[in-house]
mmCIF file of C-alpha atoms in Angstrom:
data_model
loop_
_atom_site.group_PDB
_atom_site.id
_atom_site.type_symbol
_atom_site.label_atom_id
_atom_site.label_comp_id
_atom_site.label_asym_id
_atom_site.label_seq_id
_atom_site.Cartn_x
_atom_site.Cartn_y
_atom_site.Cartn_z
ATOM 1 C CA UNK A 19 20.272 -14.173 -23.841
ATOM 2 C CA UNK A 20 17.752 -16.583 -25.422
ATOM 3 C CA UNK A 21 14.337 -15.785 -25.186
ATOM 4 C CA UNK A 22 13.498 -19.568 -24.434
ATOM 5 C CA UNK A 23 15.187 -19.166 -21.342
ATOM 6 C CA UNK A 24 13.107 -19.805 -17.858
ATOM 7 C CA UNK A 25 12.976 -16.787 -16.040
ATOM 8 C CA UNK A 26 11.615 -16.450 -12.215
ATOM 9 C CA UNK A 27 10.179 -13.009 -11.394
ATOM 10 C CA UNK A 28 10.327 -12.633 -7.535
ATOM 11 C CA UNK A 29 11.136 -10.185 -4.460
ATOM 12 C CA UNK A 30 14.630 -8.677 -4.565
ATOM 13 C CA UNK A 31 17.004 -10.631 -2.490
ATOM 14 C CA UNK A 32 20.428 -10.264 -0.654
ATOM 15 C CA UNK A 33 21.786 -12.848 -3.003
ATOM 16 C CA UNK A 34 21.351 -11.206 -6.367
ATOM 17 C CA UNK A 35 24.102 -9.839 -7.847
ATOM 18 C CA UNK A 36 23.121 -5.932 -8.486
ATOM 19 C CA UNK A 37 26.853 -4.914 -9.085
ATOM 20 C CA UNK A 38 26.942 -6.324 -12.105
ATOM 21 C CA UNK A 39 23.721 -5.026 -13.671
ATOM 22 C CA UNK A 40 23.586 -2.723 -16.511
ATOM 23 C CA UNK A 41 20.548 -1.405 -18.680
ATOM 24 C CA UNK A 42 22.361 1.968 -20.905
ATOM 25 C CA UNK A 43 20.445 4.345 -18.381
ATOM 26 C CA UNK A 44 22.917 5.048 -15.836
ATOM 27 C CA UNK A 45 19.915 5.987 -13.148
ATOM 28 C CA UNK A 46 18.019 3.130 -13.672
ATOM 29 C CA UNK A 47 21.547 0.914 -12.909
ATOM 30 C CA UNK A 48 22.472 3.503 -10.001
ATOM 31 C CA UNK A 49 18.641 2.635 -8.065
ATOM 32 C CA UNK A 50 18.972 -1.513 -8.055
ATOM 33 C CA UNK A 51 22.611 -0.820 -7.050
ATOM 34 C CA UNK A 52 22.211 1.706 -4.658
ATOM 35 C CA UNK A 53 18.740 2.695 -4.114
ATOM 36 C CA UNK A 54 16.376 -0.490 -4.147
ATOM 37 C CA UNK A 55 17.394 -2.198 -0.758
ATOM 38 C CA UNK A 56 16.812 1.042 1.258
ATOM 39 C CA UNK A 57 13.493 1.329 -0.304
ATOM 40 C CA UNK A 58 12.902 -2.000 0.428
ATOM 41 C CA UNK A 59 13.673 -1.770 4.028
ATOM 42 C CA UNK A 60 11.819 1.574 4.804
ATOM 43 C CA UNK A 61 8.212 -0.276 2.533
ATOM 44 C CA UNK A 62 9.105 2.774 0.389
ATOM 45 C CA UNK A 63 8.913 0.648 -3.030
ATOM 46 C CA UNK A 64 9.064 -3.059 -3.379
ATOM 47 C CA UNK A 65 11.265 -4.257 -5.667
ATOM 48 C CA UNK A 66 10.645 -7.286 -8.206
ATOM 49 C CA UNK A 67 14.157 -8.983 -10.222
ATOM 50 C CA UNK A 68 13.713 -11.300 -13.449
ATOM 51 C CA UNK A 69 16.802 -14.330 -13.271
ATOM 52 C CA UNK A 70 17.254 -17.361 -15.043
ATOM 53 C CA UNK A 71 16.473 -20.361 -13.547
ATOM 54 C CA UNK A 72 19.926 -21.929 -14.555
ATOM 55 C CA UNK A 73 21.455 -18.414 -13.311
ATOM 56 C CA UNK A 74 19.415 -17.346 -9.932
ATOM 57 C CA UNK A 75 21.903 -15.024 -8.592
ATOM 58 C CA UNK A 76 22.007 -13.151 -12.095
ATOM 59 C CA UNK A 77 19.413 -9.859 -12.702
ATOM 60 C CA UNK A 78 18.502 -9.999 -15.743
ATOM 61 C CA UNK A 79 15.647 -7.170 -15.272
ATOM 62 C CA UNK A 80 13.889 -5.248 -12.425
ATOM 63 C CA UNK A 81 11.344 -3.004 -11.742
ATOM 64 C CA UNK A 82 9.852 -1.219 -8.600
ATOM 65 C CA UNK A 83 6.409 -1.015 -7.052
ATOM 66 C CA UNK A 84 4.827 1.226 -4.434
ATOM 67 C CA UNK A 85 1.472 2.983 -3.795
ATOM 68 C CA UNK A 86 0.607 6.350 -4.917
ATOM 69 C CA UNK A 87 -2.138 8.736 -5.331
ATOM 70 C CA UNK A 88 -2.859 11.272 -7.860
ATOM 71 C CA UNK A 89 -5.141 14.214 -8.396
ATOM 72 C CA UNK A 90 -8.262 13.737 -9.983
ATOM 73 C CA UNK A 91 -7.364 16.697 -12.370
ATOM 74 C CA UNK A 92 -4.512 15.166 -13.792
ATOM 75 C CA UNK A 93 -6.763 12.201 -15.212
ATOM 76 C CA UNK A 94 -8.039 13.430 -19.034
ATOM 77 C CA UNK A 95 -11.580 15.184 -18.248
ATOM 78 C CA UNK A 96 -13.560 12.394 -20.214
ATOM 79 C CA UNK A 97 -12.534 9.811 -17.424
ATOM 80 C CA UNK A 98 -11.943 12.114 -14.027
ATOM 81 C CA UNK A 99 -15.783 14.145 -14.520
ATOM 82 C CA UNK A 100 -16.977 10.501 -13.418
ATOM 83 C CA UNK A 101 -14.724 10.213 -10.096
ATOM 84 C CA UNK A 102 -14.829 12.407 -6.894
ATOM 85 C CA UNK A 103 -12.799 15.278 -6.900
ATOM 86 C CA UNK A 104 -10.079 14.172 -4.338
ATOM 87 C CA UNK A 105 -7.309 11.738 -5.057
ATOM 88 C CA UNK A 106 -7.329 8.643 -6.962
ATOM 89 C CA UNK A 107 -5.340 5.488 -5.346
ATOM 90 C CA UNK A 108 -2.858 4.363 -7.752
ATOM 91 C CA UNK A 109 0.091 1.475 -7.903
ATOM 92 C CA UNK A 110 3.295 3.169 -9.284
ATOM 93 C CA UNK A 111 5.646 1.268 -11.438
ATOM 94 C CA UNK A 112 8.151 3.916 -10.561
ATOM 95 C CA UNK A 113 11.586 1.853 -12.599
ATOM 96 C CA UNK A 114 11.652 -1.136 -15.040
ATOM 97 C CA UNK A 115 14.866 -1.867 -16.532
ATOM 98 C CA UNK A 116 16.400 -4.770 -18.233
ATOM 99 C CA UNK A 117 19.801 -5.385 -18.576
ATOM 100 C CA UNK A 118 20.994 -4.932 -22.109
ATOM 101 C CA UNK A 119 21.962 -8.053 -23.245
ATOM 102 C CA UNK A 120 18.178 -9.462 -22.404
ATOM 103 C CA UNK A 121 16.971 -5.822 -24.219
ATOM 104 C CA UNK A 122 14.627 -6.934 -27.254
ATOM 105 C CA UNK A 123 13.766 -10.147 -26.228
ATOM 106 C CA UNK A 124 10.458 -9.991 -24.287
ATOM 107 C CA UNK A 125 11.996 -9.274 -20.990
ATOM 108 C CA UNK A 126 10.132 -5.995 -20.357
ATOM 109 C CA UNK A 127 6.845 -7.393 -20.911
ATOM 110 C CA UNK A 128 7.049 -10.051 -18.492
ATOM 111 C CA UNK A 129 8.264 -7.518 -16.098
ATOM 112 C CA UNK A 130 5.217 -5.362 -17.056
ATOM 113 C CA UNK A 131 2.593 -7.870 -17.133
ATOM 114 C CA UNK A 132 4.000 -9.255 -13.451
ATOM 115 C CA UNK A 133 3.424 -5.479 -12.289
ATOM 116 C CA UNK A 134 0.108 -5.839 -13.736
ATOM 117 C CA UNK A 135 -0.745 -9.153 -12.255
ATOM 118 C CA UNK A 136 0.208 -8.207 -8.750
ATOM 119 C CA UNK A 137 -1.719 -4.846 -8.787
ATOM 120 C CA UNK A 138 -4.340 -6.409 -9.852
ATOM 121 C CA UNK A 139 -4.478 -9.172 -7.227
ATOM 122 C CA UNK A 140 -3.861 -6.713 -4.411
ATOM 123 C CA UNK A 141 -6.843 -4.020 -5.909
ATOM 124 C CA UNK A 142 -9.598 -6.962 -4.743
ATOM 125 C CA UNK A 143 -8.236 -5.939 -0.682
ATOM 126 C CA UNK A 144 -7.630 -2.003 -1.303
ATOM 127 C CA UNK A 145 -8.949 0.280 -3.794
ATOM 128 C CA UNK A 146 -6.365 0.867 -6.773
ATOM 129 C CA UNK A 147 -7.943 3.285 -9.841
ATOM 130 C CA UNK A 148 -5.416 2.771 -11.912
ATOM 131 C CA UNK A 149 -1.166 1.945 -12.380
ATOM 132 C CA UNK A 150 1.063 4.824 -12.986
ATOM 133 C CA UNK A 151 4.164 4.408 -15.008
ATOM 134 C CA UNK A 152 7.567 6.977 -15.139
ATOM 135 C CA UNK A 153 8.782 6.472 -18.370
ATOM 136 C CA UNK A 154 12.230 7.515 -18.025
ATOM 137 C CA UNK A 155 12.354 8.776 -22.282
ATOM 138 C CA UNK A 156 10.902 8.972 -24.958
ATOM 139 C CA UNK A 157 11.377 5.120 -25.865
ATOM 140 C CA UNK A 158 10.272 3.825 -22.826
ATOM 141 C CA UNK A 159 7.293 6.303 -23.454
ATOM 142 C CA UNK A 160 6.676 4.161 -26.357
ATOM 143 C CA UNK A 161 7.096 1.022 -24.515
ATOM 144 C CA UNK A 162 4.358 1.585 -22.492
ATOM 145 C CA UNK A 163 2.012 2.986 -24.999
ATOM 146 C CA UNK A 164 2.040 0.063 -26.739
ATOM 147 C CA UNK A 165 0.072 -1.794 -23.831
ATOM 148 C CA UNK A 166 -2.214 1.124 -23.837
ATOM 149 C CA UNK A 167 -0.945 3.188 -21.097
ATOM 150 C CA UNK A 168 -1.586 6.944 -21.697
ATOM 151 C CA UNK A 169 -0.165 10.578 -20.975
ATOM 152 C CA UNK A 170 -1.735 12.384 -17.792
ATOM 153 C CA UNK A 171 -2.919 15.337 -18.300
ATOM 154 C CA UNK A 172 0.175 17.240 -16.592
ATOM 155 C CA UNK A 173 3.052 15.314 -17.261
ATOM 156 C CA UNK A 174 4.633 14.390 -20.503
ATOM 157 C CA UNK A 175 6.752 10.996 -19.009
ATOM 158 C CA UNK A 176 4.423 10.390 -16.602
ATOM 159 C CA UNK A 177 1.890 7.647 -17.618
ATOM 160 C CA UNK A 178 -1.437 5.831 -16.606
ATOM 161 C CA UNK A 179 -3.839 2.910 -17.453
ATOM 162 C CA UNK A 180 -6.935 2.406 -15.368
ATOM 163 C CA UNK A 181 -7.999 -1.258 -14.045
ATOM 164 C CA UNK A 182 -10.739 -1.444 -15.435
ATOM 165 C CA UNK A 183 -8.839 -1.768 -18.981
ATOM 166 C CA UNK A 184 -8.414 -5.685 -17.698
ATOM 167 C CA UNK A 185 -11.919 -6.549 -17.030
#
């Protein structure tokens, strides 16, 4: 895939072809093929697809968005001793995958920074503290550190980045 290439980052629809994608992490592949369109259905996640514009029907990356709220504790102590000690509202980026012949070429930020963009327009009609990530290893751990998402304080793959980082 060429990096030049238009893509269109929208909802998940019955006329993308999810058969045929395939990122190298067999459970990321297994949820658009088998998972997403349940979750979909039930408001469980909602799911967001990157295609070409000369290829619409083609995924070329995905990634999944609900709501989610985490303990205060989990938060490192230099930012939770300012919050109230109940849950914090969150926006979960629970999968992003691209498919591998798109891997490397800025796919995965766009995907991220759409996440980002839609979190952040929805956080100005409910509260949202801050965007939790899964990173599913160790590189996608890296991934996301490089936009400066960090560790919580109880899980090792398990990610976060406040809103307030954007203003």
């Amino acid at each position: 895939m060429n990096s030049s290439v238009n893509l269109i980052i929208e909802p998940l629809k019955p006329a993308h072809d999810r058969a045929r994608f395939y990122c190298g992490v067999d459970v990321l592949d297994r949820y658009l093929k088998q998972q997403a369109k349940q979750d979909i259905k039930r408001s469980i996640s909602r799911v967001y697809v990157a295609v070409q514009s000369e290829i619409p029907e083609q995924v070329v990356g995905y990634y999944s968005l609900s709501s989610l709220s985490i303990e205060v504790s989990h938060l490192p102590f230099h930012i939770s001793k300012k919050l109230p000690k109940h849950h914090i509202p969150a926006a979960l980026i629970g999968r992003l995958a691209v498919c591998q012949t798109a891997q490397g070429n800025g796919v995965g930020k766009m995907l991220l920074a759409d996440a980002v963009k839609r979190t952040l327009a929805v956080s100005s009609e409910i509260a949202i503290y801050t965007i939790v990530v899964d990173a599913i290893n160790d590189n996608a751990r890296r991934f996301y550190e490089q936009f400066g998402f960090a560790t919580l304080c109880d899980e090792s793959l398990r990610m976060f980045l406040t809103l307030k980082s954007f203003f």
